[in-house]
Short mmCIF file of C-alpha atoms in Angstrom, two decimals:
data_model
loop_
_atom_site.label_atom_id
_atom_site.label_comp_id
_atom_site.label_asym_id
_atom_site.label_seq_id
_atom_site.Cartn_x
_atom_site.Cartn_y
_atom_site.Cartn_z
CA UNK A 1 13.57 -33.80 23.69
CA UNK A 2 11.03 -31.30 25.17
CA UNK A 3 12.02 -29.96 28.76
CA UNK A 4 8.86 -31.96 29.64
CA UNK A 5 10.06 -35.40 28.94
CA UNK A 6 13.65 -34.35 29.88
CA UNK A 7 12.39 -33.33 33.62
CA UNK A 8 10.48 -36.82 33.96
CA UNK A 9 13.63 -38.82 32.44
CA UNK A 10 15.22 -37.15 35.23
CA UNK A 11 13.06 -37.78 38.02
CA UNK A 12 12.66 -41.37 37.30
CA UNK A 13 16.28 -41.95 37.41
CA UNK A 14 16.65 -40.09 40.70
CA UNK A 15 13.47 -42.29 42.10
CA UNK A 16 15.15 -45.57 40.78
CA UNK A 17 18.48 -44.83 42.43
CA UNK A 18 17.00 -43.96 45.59
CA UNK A 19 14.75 -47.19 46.03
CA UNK A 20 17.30 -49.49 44.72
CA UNK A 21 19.62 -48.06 47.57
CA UNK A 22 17.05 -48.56 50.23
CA UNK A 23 15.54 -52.07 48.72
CA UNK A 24 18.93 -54.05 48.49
CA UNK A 25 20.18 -54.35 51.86
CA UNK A 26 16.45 -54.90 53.41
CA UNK A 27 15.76 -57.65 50.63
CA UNK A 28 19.05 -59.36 51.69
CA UNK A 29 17.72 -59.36 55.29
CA UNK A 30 22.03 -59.18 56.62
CA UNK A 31 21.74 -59.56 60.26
CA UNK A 32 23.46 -56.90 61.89
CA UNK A 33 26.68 -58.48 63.72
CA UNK A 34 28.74 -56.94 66.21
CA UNK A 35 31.73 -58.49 67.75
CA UNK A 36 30.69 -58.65 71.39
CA UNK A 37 29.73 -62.83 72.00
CA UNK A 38 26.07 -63.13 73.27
CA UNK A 39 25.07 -64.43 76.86
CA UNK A 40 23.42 -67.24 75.65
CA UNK A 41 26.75 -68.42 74.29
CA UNK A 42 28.69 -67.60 76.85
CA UNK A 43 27.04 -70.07 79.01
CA UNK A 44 26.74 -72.71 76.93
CA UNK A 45 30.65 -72.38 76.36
CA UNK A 46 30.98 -72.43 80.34
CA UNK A 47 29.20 -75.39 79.82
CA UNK A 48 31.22 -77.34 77.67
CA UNK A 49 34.25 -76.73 79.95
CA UNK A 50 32.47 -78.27 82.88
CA UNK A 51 31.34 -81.18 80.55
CA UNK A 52 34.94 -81.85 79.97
CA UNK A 53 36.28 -81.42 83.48
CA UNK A 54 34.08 -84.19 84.38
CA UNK A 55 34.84 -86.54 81.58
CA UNK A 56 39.35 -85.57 82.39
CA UNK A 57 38.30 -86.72 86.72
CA UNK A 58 36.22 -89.55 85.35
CA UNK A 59 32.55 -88.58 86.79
CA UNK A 60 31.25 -88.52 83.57
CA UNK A 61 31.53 -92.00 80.64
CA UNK A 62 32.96 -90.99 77.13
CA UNK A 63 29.95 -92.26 75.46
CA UNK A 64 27.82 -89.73 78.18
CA UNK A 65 30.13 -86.57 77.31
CA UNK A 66 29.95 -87.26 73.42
CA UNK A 67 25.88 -86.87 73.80
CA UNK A 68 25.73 -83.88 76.18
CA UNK A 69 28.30 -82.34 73.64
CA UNK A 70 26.65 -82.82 71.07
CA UNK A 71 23.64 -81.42 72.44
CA UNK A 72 25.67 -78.46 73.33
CA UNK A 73 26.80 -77.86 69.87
CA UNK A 74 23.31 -78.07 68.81
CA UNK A 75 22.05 -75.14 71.29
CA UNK A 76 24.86 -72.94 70.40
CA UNK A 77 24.13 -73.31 66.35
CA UNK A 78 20.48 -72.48 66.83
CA UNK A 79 21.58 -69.31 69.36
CA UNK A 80 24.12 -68.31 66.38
CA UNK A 81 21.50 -68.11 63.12
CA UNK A 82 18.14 -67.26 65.43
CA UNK A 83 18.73 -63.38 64.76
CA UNK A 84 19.41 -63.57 61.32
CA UNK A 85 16.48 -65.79 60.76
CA UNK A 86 14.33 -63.79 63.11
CA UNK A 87 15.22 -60.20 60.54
CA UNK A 88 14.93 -62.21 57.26
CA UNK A 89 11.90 -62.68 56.51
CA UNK A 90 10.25 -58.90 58.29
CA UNK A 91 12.83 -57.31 56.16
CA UNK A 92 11.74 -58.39 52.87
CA UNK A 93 8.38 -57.36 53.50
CA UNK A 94 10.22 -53.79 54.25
CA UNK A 95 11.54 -54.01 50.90
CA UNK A 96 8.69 -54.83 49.10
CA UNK A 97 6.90 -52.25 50.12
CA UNK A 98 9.37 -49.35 49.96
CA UNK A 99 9.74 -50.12 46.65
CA UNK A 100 6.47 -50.30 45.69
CA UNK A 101 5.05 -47.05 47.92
CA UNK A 102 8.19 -44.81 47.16
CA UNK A 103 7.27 -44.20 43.68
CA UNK A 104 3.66 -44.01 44.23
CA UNK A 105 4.06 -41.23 46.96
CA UNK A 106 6.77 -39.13 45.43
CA UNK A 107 4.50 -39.04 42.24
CA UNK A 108 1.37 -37.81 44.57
CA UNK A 109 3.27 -35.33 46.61
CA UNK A 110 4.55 -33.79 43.11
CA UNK A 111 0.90 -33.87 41.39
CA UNK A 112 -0.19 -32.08 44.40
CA UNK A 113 2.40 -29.22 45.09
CA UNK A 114 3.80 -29.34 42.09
CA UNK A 115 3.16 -27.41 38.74
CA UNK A 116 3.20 -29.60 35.97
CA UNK A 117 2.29 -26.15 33.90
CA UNK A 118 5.90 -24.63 34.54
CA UNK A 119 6.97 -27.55 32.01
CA UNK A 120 4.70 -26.49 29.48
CA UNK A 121 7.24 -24.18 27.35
CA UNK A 122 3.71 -22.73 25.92
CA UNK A 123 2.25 -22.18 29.19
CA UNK A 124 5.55 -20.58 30.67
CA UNK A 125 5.76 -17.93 27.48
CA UNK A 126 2.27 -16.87 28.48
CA UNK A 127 2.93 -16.34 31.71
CA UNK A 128 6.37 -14.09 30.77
CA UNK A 129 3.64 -12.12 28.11
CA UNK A 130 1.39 -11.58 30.64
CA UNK A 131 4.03 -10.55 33.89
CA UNK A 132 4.62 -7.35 31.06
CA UNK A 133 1.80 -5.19 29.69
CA UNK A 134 0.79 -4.99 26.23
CA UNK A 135 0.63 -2.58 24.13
CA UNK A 136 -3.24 -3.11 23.95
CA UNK A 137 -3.21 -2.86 27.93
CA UNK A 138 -1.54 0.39 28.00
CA UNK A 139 -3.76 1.90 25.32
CA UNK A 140 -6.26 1.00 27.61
CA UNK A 141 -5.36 2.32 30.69
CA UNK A 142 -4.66 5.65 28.89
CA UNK A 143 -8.02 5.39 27.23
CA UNK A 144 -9.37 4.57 31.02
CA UNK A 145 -7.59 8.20 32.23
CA UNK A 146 -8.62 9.98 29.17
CA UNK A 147 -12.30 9.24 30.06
CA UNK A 148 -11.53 9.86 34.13
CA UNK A 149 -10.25 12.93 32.82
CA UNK A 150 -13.13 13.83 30.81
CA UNK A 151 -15.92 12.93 33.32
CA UNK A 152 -14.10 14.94 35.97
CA UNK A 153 -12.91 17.90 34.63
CA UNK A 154 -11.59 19.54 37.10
CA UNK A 155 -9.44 16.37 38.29
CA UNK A 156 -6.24 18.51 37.40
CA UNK A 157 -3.51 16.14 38.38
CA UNK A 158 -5.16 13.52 36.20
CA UNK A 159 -5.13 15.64 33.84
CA UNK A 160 -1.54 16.38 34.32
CA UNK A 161 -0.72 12.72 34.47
CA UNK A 162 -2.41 12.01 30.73
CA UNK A 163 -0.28 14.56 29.29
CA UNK A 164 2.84 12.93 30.71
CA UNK A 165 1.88 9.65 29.67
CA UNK A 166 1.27 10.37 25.76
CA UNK A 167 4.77 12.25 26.27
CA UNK A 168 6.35 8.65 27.36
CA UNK A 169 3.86 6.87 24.44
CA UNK A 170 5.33 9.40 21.78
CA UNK A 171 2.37 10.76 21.41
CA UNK A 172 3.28 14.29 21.16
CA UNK A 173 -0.21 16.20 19.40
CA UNK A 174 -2.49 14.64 22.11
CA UNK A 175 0.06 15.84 24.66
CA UNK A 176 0.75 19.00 23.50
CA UNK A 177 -3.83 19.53 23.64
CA UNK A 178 -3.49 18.23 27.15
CA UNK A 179 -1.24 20.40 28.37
CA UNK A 180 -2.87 23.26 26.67
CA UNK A 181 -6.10 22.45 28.27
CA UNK A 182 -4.31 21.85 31.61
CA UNK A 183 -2.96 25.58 31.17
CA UNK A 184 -6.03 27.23 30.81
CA UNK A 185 -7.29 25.86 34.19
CA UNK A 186 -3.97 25.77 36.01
CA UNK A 187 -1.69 28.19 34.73
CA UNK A 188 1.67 27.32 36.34
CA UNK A 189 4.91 27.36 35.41
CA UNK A 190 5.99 23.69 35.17
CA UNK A 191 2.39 23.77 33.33
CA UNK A 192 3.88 26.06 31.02
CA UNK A 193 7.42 23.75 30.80
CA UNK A 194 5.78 20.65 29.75
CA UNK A 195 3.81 22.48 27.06
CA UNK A 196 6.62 24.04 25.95
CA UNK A 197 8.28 20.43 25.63
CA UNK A 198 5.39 18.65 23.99
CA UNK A 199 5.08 21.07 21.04
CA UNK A 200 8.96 21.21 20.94
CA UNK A 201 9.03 16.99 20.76
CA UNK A 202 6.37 17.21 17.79
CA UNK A 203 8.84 19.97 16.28
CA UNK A 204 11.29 17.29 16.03
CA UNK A 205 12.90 18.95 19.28
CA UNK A 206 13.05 22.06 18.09
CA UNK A 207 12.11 24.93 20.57
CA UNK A 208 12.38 27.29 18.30
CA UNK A 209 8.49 29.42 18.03
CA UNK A 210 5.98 28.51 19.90
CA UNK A 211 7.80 26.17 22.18
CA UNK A 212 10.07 29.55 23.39
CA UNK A 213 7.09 31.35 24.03
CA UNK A 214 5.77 29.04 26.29
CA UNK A 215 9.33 28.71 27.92
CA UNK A 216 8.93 32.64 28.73
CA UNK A 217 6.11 31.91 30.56
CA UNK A 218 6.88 29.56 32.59
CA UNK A 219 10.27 31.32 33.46
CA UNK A 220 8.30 34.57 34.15
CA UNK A 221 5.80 32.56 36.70
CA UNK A 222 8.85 30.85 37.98
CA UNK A 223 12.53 32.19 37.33
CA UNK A 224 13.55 28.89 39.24
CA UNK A 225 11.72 25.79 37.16
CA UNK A 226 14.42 23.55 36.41
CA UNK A 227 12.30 22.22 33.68
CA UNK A 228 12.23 25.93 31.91
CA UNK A 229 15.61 26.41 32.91
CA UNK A 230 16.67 23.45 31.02
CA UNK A 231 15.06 24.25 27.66
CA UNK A 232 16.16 28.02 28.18
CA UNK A 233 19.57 26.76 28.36
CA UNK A 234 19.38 24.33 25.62
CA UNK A 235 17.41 27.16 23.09
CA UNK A 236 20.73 29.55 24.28
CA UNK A 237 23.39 26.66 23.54
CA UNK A 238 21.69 25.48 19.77
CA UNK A 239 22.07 29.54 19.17
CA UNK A 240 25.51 29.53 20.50
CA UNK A 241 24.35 32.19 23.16
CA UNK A 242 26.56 29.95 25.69
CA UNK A 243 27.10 32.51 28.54
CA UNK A 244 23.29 32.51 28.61
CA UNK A 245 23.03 28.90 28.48
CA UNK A 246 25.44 28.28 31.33
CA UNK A 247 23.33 30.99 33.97
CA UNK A 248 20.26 29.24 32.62
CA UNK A 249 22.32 25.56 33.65
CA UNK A 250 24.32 26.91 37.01
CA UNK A 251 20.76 27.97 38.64
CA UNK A 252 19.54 23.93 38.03
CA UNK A 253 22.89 22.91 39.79
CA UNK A 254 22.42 24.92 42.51
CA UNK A 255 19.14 23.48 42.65
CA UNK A 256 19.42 19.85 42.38
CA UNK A 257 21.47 16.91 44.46
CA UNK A 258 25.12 17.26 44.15
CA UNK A 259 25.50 13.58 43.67
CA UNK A 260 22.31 12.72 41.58
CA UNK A 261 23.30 11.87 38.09
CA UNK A 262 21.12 14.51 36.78
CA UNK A 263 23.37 16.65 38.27
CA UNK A 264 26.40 15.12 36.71
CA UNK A 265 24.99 15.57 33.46
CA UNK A 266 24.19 18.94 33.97
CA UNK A 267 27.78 19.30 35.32
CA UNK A 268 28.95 18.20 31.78
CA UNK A 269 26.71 20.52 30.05
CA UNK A 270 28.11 23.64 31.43
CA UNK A 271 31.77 22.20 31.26
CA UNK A 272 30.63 22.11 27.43
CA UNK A 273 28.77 25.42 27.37
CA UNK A 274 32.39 27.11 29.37
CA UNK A 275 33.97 25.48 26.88
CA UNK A 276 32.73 26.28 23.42
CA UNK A 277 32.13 30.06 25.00
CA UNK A 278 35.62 30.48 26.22
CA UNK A 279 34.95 31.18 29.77
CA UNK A 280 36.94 29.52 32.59
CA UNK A 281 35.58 26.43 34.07
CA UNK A 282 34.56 26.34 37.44
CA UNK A 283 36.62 25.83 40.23
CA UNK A 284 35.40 22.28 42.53
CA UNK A 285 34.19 23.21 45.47
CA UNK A 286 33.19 26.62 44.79
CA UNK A 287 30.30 28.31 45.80
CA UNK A 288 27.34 27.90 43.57
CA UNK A 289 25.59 31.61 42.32
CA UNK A 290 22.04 30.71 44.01
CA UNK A 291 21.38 29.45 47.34
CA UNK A 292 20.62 25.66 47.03
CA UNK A 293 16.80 25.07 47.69
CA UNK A 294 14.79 21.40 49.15
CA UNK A 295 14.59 19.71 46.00
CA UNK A 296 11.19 17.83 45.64
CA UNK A 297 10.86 14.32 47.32
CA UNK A 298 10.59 11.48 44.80
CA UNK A 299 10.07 7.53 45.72
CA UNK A 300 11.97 6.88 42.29
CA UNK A 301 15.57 7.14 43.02
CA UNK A 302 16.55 4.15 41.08
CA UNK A 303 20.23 4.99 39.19
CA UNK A 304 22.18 3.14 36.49
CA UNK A 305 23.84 2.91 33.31
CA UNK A 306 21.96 1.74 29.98
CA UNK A 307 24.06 0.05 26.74
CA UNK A 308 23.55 -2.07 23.81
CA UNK A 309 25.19 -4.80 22.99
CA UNK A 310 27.58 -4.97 20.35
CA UNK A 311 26.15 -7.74 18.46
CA UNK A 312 22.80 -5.47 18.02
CA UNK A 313 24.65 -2.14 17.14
CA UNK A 314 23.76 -2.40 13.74
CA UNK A 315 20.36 -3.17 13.86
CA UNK A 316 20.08 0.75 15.36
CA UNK A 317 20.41 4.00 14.29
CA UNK A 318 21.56 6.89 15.90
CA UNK A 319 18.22 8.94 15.73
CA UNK A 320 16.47 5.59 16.67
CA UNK A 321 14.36 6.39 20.15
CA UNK A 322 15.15 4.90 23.21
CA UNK A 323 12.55 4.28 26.15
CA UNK A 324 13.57 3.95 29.67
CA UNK A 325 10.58 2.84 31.80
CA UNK A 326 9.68 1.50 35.33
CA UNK A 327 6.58 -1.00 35.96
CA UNK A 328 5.44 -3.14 39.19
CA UNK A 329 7.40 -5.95 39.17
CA UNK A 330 3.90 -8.14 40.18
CA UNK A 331 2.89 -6.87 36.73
CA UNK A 332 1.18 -3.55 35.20
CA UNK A 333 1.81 -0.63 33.16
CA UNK A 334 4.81 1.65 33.53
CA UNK A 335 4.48 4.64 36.27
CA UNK A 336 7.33 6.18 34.88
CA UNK A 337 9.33 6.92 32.25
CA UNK A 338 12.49 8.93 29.92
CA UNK A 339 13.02 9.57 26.16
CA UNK A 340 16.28 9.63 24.76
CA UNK A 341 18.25 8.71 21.50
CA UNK A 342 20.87 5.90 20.55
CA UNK A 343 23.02 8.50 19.81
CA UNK A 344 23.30 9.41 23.75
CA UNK A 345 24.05 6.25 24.74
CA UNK A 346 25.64 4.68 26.95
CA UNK A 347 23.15 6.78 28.84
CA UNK A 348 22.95 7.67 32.81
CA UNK A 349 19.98 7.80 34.08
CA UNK A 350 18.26 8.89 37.69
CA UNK A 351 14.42 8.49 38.05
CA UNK A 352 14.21 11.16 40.43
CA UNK A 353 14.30 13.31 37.16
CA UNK A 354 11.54 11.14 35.19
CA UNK A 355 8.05 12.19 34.60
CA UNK A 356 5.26 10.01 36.68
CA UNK A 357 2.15 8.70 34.19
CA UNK A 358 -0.23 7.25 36.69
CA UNK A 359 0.54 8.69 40.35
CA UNK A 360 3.26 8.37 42.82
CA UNK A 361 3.86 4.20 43.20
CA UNK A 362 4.59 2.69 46.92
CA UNK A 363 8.17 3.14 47.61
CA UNK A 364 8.51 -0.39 49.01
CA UNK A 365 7.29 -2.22 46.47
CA UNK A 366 9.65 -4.00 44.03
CA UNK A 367 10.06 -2.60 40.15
CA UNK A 368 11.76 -3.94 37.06
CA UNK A 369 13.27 -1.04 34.88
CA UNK A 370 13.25 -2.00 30.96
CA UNK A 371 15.24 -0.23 28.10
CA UNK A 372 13.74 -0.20 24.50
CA UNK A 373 14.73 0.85 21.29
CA UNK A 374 12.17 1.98 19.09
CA UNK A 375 12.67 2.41 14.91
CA UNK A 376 8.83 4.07 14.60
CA UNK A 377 9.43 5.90 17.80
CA UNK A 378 6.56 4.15 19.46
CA UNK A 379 7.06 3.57 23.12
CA UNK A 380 4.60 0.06 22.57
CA UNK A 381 6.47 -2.98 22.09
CA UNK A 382 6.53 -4.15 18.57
CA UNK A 383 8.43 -6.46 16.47
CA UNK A 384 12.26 -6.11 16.14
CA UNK A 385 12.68 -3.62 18.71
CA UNK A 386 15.36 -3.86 20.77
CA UNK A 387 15.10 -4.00 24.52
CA UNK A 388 16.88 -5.03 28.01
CA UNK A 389 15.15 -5.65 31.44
CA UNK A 390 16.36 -5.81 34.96
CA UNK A 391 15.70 -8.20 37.76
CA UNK A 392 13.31 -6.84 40.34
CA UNK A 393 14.51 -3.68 41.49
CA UNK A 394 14.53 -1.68 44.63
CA UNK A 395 13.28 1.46 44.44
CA UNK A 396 16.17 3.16 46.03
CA UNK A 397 18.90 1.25 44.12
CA UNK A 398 21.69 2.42 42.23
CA UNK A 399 24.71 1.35 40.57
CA UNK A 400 21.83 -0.62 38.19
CA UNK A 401 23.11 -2.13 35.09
CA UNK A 402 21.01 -2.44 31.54
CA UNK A 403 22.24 -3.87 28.50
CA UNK A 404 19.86 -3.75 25.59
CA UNK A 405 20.70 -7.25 24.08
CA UNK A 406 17.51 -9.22 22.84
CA UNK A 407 15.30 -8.36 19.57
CA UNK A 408 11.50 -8.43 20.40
CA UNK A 409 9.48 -10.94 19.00
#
């Protein structure tokens, strides 16, 4: 039985219960009694009792008393039934038409402020499709910066802002142009940084060539990017150059929130780096080598844990990609966004750390944060990707919970 027909089975029994609760006791038209005796009887009792005082002193004849009496007898009968006669008939009208204008007006009030398409299993699926963008949508509203972009070109943060979002889409040759272009007109250092990580994510994350060039750049316009700092430290760590790596790491965690989780995880890389390098391990609550400077406000500050489910664990791989996004919880394409592997999960993650695509969102308004697992590496949804989504989300949340645990269909 469709949830359709199961909803109106429902409703009709509720509606039949009701009215046959209301129309049984009106239809039987029950006078209500009490136990308190009515004036009307009381006197015609007091009148009795005089009728038979005069018959015991001999005032009245027997045959005199026996009419009276029964005249008396005949009053107090008719003052005994005349309210249950008198609610009878008024009742049953009640009744009649409470059970015929119950129905009709429950059905009216629901045809007009209900939504007979929420039992529509059809018409509810669209509605889910549409609440998340497709992957058509997306292409589109890149396509619809791409052109911005081109018509203005000296609309450098929108230019900044395409290159981050065909980093989130995978799209690593378009980003790497972008960010090229973007260079030549604005030649900063986290310019420099996100070049450096588009050519390294079409290297298959290798930042070896090109990618380290750009790295020295950036670093030379900026000693103190935490982006360059990052890959500095991680091109020092793959070459086992781990006293290099951790100065690269210790000037991000002077640099960043003690208790964001991107400083956690930074934490754990130089614990790693100390380790494999054989240096002592710092010492909590000591001083950090660079004075700690304002780090950049963010509205995202949404924190959490991603995992997958154990009954899909087999359906991934460990080089399979893994998309963390945020998107308007009214609907719309994702503002921000984070690559990262199976391999690394279960995965912490802070937004403050993720790269904007379209523009910094209103901090009040509500979000829902999805996790995907890509096989192509495509950050579209597609068939049998794996994915989790939250509930609408504060923007300042933490403690957040996603568990990858439905296939995409």
């Amino acid at each position: 039985m469709t949830p359709f027909f199961l909803f109106i089975a429902a409703a009709l029994a509720l509606l039949l219960i009701v009215t046959a609760l209301l129309f049984r006791p009106l239809w039987q038209g029950r006078a209500i009694t009490t136990d308190a005796e009515s004036p009307a009887l009381r006197v015609l009792r007091e009148q009795r009792a005089d009728l038979d005082r005069e018959l015991a002193a001999g005032k009245i004849t027997a045959e005199a008393h026996a009419q009276t009496l029964g005249e008396l007898e005949a009053r107090a009968l008719a003052e005994s039934e005349a309210p249950e006669q008198s609610l009878g008939k008024p009742r049953r009208v009640w009744a009649a038409g409470l059970a015929l204008v119950l129905p009709l007006a429950a059905v009216a009030l629901y045809l007009s402020l209900g939504n007979l398409q929420g039992l529509n299993p059809r018409a509810t699926a669209a509605l889910a499709e549409d609440a998340a963008p497709t992957a058509a949508q997306i292409d589109a509203m890149v396509a619809g910066l791409a052109d911005r972009v081109k018509r203005h070109p000296d609309d450098l943060e929108g230019l900044q802002m395409l290159g981050r979002s065909y980093m989130v889409l995978g799209r690593f040759a378009e980003a790497e142009t972008t960010f090229a272009q973007l260079a030549s007109k604005k030649p900063e250092a986290q310019t420099y940084a996100d070049w450096a990580d588009a050519v390294a994510s079409r290297q298959n994350r290798s930042l070896e060539g090109e990618p380290e060039k750009l790295v020295r750049q950036a670093l030379k316009l900026d000693p103190n990017n935490i982006k360059a700092l990052a890959l500095s430290g991680t091109l020092a760590f793959e070459r086992k150059q781990f006293k290099l790596a951790v100065a690269d790491w210790e000037k991000i965690a002077a640099r960043v929130p003690p208790e964001s989780e991107f400083a956690q995880s930074v934490d754990a890389m130089l614990r790693e780096a100390r380790q494999r390098g054989g240096m002592p391990q710092k010492q909590a609550g000591a001083p950090s080598p660079v004075t700690p400077s304002p780090a950049a406000a963010s509205p995202l500050k949404m924190r959490g844990t991603v995992t997958l489910a154990a009954a899909l664990r087999d359906k991934a791989s460990p080089d399979d990609a893994l998309f963390l996004f945020a998107r308007p919880a009214a609907g719309g394409p994702p503002f921000a966004g984070m690559r990262f592997k199976v391999s690394e999960l279960p995965i912490q993650f802070d937004f403050a750390q993720a790269q904007l695509m379209m523009g910094s969102p209103d901090p009040k308004q509500k979000v829902i944060i999805g996790a995907r697992i890509s096989k192509r590496g495509n950050a579209m949804p597609q068939a049998g990707d794996l994915q989790g989504l939250t509930a609408e989300t504060a923007m300042d949340a933490t403690g957040i919970r996603i568990e990858i645990a439905e296939v995409v269909k």
